[in-house]
Tab-separated table of C-alpha atoms and ligand atoms in Angstrom:
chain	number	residue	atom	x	y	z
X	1228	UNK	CA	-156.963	-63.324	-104.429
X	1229	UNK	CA	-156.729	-63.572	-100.609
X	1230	UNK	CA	-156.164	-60.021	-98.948
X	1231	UNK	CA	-153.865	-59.453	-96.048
X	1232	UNK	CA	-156.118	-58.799	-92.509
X	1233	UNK	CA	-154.822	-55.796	-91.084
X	1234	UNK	CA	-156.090	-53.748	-87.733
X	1235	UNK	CA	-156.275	-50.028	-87.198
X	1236	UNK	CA	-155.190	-48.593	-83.780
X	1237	UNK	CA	-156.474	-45.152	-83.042
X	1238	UNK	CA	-159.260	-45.764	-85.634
X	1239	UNK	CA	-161.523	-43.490	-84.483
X	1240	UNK	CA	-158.966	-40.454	-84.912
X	1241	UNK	CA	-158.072	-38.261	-87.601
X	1242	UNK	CA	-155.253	-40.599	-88.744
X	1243	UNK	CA	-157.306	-43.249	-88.415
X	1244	UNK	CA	-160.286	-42.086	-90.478
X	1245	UNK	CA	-157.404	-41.035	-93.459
X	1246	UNK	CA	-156.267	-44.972	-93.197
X	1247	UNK	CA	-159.433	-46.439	-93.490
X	1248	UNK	CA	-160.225	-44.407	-96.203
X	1249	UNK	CA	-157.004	-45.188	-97.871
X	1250	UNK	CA	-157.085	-48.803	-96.733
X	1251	UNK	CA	-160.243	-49.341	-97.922
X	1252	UNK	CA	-159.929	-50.327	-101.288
X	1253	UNK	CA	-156.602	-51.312	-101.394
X	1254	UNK	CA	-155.407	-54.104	-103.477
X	1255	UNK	CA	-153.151	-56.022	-100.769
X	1256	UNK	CA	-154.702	-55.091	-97.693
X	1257	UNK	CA	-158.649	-55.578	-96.341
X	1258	UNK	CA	-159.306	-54.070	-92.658
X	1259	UNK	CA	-160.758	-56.335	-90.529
X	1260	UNK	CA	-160.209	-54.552	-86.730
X	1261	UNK	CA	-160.472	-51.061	-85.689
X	1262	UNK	CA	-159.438	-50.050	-81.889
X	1263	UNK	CA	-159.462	-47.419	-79.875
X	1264	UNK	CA	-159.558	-46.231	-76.430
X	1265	UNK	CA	-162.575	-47.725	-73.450
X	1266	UNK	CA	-164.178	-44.515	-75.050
X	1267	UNK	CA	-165.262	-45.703	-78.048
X	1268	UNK	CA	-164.806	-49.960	-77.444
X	1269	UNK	CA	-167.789	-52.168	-77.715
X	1270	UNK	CA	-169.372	-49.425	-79.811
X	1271	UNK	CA	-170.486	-49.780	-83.458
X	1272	UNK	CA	-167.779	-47.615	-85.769
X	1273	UNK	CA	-170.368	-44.941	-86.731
X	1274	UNK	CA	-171.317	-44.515	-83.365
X	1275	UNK	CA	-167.963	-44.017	-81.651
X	1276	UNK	CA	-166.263	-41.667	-84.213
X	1277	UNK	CA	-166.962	-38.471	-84.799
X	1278	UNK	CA	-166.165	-38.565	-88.485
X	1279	UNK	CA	-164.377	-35.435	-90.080
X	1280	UNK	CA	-164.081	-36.628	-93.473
X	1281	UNK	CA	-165.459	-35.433	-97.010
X	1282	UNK	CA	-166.751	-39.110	-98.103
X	1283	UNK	CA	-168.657	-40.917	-96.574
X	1284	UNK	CA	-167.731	-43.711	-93.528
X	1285	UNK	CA	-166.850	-46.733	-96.326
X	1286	UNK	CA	-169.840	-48.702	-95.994
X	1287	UNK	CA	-168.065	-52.219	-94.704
X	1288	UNK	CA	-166.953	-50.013	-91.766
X	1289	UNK	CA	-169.699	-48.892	-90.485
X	1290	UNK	CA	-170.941	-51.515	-88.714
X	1291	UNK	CA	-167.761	-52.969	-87.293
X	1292	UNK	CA	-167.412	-53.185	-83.765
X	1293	UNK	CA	-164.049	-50.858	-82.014
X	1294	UNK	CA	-162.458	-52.786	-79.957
X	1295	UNK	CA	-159.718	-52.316	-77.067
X	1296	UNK	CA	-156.083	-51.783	-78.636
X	1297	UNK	CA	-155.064	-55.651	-77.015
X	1298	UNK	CA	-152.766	-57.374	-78.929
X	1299	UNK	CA	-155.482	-59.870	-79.404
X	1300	UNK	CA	-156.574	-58.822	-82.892
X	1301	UNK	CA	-156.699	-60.705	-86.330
X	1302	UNK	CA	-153.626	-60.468	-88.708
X	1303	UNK	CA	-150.348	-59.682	-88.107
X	1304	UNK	CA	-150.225	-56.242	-89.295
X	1305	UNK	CA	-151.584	-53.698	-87.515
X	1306	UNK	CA	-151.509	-49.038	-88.217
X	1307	UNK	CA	-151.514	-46.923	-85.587
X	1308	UNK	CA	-152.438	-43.840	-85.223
X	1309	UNK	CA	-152.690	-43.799	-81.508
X	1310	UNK	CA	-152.647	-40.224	-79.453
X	1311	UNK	CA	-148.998	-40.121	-78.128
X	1312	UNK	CA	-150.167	-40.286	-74.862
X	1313	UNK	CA	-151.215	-44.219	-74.830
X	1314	UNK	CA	-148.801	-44.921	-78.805
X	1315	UNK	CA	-145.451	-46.048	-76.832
X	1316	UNK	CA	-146.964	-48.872	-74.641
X	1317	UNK	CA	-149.231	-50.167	-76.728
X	1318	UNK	CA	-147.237	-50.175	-79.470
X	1319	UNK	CA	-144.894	-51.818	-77.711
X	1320	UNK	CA	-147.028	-54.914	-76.581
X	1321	UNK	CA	-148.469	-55.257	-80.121
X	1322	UNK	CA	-144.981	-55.563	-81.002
X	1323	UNK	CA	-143.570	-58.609	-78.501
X	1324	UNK	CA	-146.834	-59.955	-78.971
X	1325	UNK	CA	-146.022	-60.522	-82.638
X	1326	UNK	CA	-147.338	-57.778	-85.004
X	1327	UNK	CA	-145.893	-55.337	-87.065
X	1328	UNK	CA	-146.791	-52.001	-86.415
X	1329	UNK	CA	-146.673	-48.930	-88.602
X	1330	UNK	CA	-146.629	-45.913	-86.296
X	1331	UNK	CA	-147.578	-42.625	-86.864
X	1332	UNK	CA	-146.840	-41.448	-83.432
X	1333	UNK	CA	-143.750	-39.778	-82.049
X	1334	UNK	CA	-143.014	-42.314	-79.609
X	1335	UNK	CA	-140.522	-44.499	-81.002
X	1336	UNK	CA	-138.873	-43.087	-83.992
X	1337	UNK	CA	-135.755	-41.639	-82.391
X	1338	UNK	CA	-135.708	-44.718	-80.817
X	1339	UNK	CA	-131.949	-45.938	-81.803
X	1340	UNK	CA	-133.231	-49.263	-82.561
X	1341	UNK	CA	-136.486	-48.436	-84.728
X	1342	UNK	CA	-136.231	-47.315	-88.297
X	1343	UNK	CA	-138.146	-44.105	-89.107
X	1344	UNK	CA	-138.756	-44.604	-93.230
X	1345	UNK	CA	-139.796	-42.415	-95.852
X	1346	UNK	CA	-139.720	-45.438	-98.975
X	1347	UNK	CA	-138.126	-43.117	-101.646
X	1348	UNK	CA	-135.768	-41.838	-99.754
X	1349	UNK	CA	-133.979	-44.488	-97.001
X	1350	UNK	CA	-135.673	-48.166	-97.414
X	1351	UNK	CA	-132.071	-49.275	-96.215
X	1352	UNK	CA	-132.889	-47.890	-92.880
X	1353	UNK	CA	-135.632	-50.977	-92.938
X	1354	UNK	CA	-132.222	-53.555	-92.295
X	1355	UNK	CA	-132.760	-52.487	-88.947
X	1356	UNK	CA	-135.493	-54.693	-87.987
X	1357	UNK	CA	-133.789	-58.075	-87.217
X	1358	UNK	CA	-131.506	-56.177	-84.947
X	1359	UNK	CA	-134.501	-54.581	-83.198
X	1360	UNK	CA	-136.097	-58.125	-83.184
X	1361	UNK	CA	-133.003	-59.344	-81.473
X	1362	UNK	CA	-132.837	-56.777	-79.062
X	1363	UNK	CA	-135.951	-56.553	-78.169
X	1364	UNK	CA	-136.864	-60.169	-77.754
X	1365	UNK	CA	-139.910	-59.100	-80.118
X	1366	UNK	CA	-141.813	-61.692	-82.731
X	1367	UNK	CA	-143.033	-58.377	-84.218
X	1368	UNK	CA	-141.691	-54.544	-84.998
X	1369	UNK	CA	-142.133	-51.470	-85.231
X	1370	UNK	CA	-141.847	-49.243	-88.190
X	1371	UNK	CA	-142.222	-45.761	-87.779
X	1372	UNK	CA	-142.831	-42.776	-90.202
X	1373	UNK	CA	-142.293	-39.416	-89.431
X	1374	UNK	CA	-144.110	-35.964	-88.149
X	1375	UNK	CA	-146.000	-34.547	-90.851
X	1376	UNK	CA	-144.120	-31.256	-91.523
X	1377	UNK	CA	-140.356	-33.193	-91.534
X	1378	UNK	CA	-142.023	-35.606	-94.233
X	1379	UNK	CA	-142.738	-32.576	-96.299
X	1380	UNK	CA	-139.426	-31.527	-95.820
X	1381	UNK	CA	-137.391	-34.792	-96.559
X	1382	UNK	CA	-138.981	-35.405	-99.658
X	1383	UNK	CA	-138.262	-31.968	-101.056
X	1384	UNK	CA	-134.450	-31.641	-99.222
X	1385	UNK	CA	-133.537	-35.329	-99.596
X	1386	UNK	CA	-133.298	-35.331	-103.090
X	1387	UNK	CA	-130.798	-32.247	-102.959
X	1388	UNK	CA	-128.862	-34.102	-100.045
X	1389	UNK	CA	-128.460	-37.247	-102.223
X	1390	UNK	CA	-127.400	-35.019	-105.258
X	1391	UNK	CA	-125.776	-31.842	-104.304
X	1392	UNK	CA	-124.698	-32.048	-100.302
X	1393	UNK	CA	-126.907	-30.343	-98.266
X	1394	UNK	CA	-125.069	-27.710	-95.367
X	1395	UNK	CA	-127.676	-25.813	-94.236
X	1396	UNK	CA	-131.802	-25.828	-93.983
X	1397	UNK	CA	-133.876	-22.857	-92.643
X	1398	UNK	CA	-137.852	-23.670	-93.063
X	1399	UNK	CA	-140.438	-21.725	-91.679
X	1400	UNK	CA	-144.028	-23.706	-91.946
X	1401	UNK	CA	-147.397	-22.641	-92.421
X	1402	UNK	CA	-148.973	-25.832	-90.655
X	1403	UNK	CA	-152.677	-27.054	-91.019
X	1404	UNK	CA	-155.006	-27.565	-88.023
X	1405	UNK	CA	-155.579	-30.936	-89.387
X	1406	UNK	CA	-152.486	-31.629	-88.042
X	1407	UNK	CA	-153.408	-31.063	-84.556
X	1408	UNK	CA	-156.091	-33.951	-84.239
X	1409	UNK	CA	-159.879	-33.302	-83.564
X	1410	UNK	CA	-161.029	-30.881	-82.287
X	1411	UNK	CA	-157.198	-29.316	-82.209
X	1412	UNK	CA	-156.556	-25.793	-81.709
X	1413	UNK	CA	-159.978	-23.944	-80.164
X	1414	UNK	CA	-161.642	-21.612	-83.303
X	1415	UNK	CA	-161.142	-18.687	-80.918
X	1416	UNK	CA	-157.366	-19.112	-81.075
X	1417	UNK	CA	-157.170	-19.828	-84.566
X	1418	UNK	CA	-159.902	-17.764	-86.538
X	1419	UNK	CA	-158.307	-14.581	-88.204
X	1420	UNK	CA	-154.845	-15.578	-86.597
X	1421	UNK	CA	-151.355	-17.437	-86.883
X	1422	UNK	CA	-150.334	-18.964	-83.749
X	1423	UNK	CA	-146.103	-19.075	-83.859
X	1424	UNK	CA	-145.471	-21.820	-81.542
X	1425	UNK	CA	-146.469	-25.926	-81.777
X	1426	UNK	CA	-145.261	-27.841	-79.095
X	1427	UNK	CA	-142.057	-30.120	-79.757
X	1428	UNK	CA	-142.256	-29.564	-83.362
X	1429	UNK	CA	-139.340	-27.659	-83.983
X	1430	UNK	CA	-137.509	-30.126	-82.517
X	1431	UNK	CA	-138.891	-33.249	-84.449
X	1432	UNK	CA	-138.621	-31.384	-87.791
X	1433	UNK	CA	-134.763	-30.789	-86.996
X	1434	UNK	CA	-134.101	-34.420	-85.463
X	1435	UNK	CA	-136.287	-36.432	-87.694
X	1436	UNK	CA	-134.831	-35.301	-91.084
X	1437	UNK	CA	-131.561	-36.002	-89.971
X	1438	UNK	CA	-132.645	-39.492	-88.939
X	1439	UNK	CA	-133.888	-39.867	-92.250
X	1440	UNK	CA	-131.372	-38.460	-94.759
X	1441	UNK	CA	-128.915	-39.855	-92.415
X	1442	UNK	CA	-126.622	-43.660	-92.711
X	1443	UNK	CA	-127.802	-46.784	-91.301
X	1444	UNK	CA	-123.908	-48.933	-90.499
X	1445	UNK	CA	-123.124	-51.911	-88.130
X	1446	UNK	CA	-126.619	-51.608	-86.506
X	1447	UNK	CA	-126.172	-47.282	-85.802
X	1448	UNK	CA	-128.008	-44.384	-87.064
X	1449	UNK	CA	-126.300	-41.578	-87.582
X	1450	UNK	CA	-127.794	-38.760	-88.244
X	1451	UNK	CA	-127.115	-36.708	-91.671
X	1452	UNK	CA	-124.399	-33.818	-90.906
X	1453	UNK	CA	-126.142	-30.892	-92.011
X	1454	UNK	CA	-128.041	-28.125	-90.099
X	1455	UNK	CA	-131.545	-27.728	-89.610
X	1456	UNK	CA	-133.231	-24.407	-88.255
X	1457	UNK	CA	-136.927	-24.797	-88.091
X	1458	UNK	CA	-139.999	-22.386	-87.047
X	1459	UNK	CA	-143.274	-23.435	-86.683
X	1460	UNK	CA	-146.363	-22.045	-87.031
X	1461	UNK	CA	-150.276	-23.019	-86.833
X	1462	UNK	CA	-152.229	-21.623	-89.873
X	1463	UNK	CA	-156.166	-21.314	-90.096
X	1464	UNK	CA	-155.639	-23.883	-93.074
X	1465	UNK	CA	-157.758	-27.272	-92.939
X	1466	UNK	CA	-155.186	-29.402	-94.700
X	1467	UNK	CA	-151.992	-29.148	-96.179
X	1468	UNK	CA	-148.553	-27.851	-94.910
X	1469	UNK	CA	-146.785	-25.048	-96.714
X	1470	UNK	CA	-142.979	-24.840	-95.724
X	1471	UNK	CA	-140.928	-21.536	-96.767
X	1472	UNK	CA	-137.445	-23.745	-97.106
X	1473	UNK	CA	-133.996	-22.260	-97.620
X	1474	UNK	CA	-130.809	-24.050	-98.366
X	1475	UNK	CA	-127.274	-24.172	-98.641
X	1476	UNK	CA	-125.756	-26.742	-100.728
X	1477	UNK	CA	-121.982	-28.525	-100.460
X	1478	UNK	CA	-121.900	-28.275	-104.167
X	1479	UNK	CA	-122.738	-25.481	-105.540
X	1480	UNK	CA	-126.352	-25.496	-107.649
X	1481	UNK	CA	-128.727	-22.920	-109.203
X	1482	UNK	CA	-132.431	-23.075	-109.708
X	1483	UNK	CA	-132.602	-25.449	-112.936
X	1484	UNK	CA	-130.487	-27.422	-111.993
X	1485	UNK	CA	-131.876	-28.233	-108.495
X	1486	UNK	CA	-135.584	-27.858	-110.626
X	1487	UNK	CA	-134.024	-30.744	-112.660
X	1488	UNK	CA	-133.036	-32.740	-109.601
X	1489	UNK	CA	-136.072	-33.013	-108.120
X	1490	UNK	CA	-138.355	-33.472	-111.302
X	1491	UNK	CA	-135.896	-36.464	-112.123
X	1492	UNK	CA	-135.948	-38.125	-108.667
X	1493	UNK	CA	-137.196	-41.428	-108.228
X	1494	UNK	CA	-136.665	-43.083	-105.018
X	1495	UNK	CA	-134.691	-46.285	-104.733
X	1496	UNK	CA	-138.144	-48.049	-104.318
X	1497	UNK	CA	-139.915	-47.279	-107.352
X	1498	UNK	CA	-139.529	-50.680	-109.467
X	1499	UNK	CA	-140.875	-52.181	-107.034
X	1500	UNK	CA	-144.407	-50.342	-108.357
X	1501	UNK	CA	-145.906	-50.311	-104.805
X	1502	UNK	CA	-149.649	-49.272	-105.246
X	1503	UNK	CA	-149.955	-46.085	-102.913
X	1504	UNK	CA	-146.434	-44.774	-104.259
X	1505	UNK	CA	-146.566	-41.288	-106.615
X	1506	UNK	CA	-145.193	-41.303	-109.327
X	1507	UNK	CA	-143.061	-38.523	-109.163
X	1508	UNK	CA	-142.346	-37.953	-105.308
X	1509	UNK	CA	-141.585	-34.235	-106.095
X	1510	UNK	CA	-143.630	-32.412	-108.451
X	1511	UNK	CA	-142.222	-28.744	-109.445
X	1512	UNK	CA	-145.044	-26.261	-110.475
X	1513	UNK	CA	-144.489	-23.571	-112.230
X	1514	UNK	CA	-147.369	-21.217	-111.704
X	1515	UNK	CA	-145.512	-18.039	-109.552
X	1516	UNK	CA	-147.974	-18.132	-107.097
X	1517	UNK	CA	-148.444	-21.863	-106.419
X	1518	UNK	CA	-148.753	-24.304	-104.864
X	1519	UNK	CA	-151.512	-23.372	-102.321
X	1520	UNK	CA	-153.058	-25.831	-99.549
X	1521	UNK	CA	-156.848	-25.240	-100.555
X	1522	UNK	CA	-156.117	-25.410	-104.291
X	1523	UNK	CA	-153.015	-28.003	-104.530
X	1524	UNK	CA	-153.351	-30.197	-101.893
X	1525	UNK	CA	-155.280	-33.065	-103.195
X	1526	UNK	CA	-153.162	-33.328	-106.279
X	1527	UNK	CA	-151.705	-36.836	-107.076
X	1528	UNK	CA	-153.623	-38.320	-104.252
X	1529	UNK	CA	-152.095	-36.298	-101.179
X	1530	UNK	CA	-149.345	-38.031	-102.352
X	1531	UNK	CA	-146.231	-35.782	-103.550
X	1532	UNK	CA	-144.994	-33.287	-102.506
X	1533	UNK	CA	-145.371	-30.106	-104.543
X	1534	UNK	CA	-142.529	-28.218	-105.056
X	1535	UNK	CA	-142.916	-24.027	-106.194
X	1536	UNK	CA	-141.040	-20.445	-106.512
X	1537	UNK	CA	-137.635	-22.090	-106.642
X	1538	UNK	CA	-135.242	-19.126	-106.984
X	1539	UNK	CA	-131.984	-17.899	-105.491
X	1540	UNK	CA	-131.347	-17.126	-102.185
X	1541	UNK	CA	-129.427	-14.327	-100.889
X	1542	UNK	CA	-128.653	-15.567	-97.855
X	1543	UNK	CA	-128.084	-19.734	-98.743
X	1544	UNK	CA	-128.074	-20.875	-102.335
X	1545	UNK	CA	-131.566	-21.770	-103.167
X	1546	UNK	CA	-135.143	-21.193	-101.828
X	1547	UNK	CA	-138.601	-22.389	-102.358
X	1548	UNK	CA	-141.812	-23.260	-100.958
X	1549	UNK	CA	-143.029	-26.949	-101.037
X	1550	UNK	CA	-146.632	-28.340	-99.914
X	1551	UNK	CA	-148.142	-31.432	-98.650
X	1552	UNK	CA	-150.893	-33.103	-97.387
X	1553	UNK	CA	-150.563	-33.344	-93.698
X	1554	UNK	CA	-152.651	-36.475	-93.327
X	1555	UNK	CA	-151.876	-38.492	-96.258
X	1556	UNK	CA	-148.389	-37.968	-96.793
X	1557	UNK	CA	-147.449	-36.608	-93.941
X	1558	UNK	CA	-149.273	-39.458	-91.755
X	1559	UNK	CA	-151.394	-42.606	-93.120
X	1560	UNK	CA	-150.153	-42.623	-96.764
X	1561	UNK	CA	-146.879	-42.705	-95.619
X	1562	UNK	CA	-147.342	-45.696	-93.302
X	1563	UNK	CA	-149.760	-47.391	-95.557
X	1564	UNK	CA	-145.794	-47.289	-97.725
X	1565	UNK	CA	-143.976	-48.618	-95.483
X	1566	UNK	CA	-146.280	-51.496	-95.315
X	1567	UNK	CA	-146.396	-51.987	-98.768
X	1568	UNK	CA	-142.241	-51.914	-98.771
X	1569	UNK	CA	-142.225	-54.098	-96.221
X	1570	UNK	CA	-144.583	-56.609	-97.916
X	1571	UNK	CA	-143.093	-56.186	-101.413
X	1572	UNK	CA	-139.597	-56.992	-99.460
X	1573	UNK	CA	-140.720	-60.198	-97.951
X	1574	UNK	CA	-139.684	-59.239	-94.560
X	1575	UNK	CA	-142.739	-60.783	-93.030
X	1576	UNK	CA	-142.442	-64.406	-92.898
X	1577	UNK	CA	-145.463	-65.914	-93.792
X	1578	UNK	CA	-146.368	-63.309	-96.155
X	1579	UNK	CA	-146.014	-61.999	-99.426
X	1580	UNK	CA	-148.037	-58.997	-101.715
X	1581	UNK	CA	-150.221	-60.555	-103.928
X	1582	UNK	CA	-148.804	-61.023	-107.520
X	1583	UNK	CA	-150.719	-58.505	-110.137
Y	2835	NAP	P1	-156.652	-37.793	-82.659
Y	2835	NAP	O1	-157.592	-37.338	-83.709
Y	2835	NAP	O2	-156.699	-37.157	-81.332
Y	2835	NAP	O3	-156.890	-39.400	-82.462
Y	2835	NAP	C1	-156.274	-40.126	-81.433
Y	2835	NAP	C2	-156.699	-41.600	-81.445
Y	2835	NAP	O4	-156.100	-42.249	-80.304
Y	2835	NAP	C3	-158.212	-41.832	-81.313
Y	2835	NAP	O5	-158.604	-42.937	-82.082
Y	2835	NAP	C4	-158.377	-42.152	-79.832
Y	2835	NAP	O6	-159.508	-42.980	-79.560
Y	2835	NAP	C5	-157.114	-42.932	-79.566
Y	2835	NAP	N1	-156.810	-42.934	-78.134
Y	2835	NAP	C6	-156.711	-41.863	-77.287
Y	2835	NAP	N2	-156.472	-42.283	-76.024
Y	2835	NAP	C7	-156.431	-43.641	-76.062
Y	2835	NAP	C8	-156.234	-44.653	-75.093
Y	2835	NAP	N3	-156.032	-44.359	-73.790
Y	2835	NAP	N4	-156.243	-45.962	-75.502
Y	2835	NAP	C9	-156.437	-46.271	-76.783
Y	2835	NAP	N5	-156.657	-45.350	-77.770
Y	2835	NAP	C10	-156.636	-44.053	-77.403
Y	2835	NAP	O7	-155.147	-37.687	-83.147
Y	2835	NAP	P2	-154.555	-37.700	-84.660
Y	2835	NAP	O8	-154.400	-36.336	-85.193
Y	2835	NAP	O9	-155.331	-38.706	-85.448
Y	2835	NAP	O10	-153.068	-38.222	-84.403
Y	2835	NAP	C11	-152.825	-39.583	-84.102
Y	2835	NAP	C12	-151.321	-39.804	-83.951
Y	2835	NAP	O11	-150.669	-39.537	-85.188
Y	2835	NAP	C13	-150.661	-38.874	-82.918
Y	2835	NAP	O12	-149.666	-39.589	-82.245
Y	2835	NAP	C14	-150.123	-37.751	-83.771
Y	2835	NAP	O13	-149.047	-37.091	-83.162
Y	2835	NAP	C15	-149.697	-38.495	-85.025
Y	2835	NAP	N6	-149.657	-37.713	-86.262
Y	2835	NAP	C16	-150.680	-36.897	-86.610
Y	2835	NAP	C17	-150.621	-36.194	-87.813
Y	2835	NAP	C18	-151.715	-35.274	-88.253
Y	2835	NAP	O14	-151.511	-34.557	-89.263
Y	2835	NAP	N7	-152.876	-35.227	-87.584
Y	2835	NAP	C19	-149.529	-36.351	-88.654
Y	2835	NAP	C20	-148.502	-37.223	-88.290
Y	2835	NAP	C21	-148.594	-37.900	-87.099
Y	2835	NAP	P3	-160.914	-42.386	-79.001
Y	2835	NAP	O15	-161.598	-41.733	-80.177
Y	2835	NAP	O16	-161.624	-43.600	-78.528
Y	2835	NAP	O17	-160.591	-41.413	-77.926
């Protein structure tokens, strides 16, 4: 069975290095191009990154040769994980030059023409695409997921939104340094500290989970009516995001139930059996002290979210804590999805997921 080529923009990253390790043996998908900036082009892989990663550099990557991110690349399909600084324009010319891109970056996903997709939650919000085609006089697209710490957050509050109403949402997150590329914040600043400020990310937890949980009609987000308050805050954690989350609900809903709701949720997606999918999006644990970044994070693959101390709040209805992996879910997993969604949804002419 013929794989599908795909290219990796920003390989040399720490996005990057979690997609090729996720792309590496995937069933659909074989990667055949890694880019990055005039840094690391024209250099053999393992001599251009500076790799961060447990396991090893996948042997079949080693050798490759990082290339310029030109939309000149084999396949149609390419990941990015570009540094926001360079993301928008490149992205961009991969697009009109014909590829789809999955984008990690912040760039383009409040962009009122570019869907931003978290697969259990709003694959609908894919339907934009022809209309961004159209607009943009594009061959290609662009897909985007979101910022690591609203991902975390959707897939624990979305499930309440679709079943309950949600009015309110106070989080407060505990956010890995993972999350802040390599090298990230200096050890100086970070050793023995908590640093209560991250640049813009307030604001794209607040906007991007109302993107998500909100409608898709006549070519229009609009974004989902309820309130988000979020603080954020840089943790001496390598990876996984903890989120203190409370919430106030249209109709009214106590801990079992809303324990219930979230160990029963299945996105909209999951017949469709697409192979880097959880599952069970949400887990709930039960231990009273759980779930914790060092110990939890790597359950289900980096995949789910976990879900723990659900009680009442005093304040709102309901509060918990929820974790997830910051670089898998909350970055290359979650585009490596939409790819897969895309695939399994024949939206790419020309191309199909293999059958099996
Ligand atoms: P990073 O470690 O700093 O990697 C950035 C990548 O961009 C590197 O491959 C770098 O290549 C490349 N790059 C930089 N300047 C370039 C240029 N002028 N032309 C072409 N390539 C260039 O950052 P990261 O943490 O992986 O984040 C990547 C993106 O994902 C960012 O937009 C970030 O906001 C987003 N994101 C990150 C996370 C997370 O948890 N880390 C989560 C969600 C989203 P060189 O090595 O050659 O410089």
């Amino acid at each position: 069975m013929e794989k599908i080529p795909v290219g990796i923009l920003g390989a040399t990253g720490a996005v990057g290095q979690k997609f090729i390790l996720l792309l590496s043996d995937h069933p659909w998908f074989e990667i055949r191009e890694l880019a990055a900036s005039q840094r690391s082009s024209g250099k053999r892989y393992q001599d251009a990154v500076n790799w961060i990663q447990e396991r090893p550099i996948p042997e079949a990557i080693r050798e490759m040769m990082v290339k310029d991110c030109e939309p000149n690349l084999e396949g149609k399909m390419v990941f990015s994980g570009l540094d926001s600084s360079v993301a928008g324009e490149v992205e961009e010319a991969f697009a009109q030059a014909g590829y789809w891109v999955f984008s990690n970056a912040k760039n383009h996903r409040m962009d009122s023409d570019v869907p931003l997709v978290i697969v259990e939650l709003n694959p609908e919000h894919l339907n934009m695409i022809p209309h961004q085609q159209k607009n943009r006089g594009w061959e290609g697209a662009i897909i985007t997921n979101a910022n690591c710490s609203a991902t975390v957050l959707a897939l624990s509050i979305g499930p309440l939104h679709k079943m309950f109403g949600l009015e309110t949402v106070h989080v407060v997150t505990l956010q890995a340094l993972s999350g802040a590329g390599y090298p990230g914040v200096a050890s100086l600043d970070i050793l023995g500290n908590v640093i209560p400020f991250i640049s813009g990310e307030e604001e794209k937890i607040e906007s991007e989970t109302q993107k998500i949980l909100g409608a898709l009609d006549n070519h229009q987000f609009s974004p989902a009516p309820f309130t988000v308050s979020a603080h954020a805050n840089r943790v001496p954690v390598e990876e996984g995001h903890l989120e203190c989350v409370s919430v106030k609900l249209k109709q009214k809903a106590g801990p079992e139930e809303v324990t219930r709701c979230w160990q029963e949720f299945k996105g909209s997606e999951h017949e469709l059996n697409l192979p880097s999918a959880p599952q069970q999006p949400v887990v709930v644990v039960s231990e009273e002290d759980r779930p914790q970044p060092r110990r939890d994070v790597w359950k289900y693959e980096g995949m789910s979210a976990l879900v723990g101390r659900v009680r009442p709040c005093p304040l709102f209805d309901i509060k918990y804590v929820v974790l997830g992996h910051n670089t898998i879910r909350g970055a290359a997993g979650a585009s490596l999805l939409n790819a897969e969604l895309v695939l399994k949804k024949g939206m790419l002419s020309g191309l199909s997921a293999p059958a099996g």
